[in-house]
Amino acid sequence: MTQSPPAEFDIADMTWPPPPYQSPVPPVTGADGVRRFDGITYATTPGYRPRLLDVQVPAGEGPFPAVVWIHGGGWLDGDRRYPPPTVPAALLHGAVLAAGLALVSIDYRHSLEAPFPAQLHDVKAAIRYVRRFADTLGIDPDRIGVWGESAGGHLAALAGLVGPHSPQAAALEGAHGVGSGDTGVLAVVDWYGVSDLVALAAHPMPAMPSGTEFPDPYEALLGASVAENPEAARTASPVTYAADSTPPPFLLVHGTRDGLVPYSQSEVLAEALRGAGGEVTLQPVDGADHIFLGAPDITPIVEESVAFLARHLGAGA
């Protein structure tokens, strides 16, 4: 049996093709006064799942500066709702909100859905969306920063460095979701992200357990191996854009015994940023592996990152 549309439905409102994004869903306000917008569609592309974001806005009068959180997972996995297993979501989210910052957590297309630069296109689309609907969300469009871990750290660095004057700017900005607009950010926190894919090609991947099938994350991201397409690897590397940019302040946090993404990747990016006249803080986590495994206490790492963002985004101002 075919059901009739609801009484408030107006067929004249239908469009084809579907719109490239949806307006924010109504927020839910918790007992703590935090307003939560869950599952907003910030970009659509035929043939792909809709890209979603969640927004949490502190209690009180806004507009608030905002942090865009970009999850990791080797560009192959991950979910906007979950930080790495070493970092409790309640700790991460709570620290951001307590500092007077709104938190925007985003999904993006994984590399086997679409190779690079699709992931950067999605990050840029999310930033444009937040600016487009800043009034509705209670966010200050002029005070936005990015924070990512692992693959998300790589994308956060690119978001901070790739702009209108970058080489191949139009191809890297993309036109998904809100198709045009400013995607600049005021601050970047990059936890153990890749910065130079060409140099990283010589670093062996950790051995996988017998019987485990997991694609090479760099080959999946680029659609070819680094050896087969070194130019694509350079295009996807944050260090490529440092010299031609006016970088925002960067905080790089990296375990000194990271077996997946070597600590040297953050050292190289820090050097490139300083060479461009940028403000950069490189914070080693002594003895820690990837996702800060082996760190005695994650809380200070989170607090330092939040304090950096709050300072540069003017939280409380």
mmCIF file of C-alpha atoms in Angstrom, residues 1 12 81 143 168 199 211 256 304:
data_model
loop_
_atom_site.group_PDB
_atom_site.id
_atom_site.type_symbol
_atom_site.label_atom_id
_atom_site.label_comp_id
_atom_site.label_asym_id
_atom_site.label_seq_id
_atom_site.Cartn_x
_atom_site.Cartn_y
_atom_site.Cartn_z
ATOM 1 C CA MET A 1 0.000 0.000 0.000
ATOM 2 C CA ALA A 12 6.403 21.898 -4.952
ATOM 3 C CA ARG A 81 31.691 10.199 16.790
ATOM 4 C CA ARG A 143 36.988 32.109 14.573
ATOM 5 C CA GLN A 168 46.246 23.774 -7.907
ATOM 6 C CA ALA A 199 59.591 10.542 2.308
ATOM 7 C CA GLY A 211 45.125 -13.672 7.652
ATOM 8 C CA THR A 256 58.623 9.785 19.685
ATOM 9 C CA GLU A 304 47.355 21.448 26.072
#
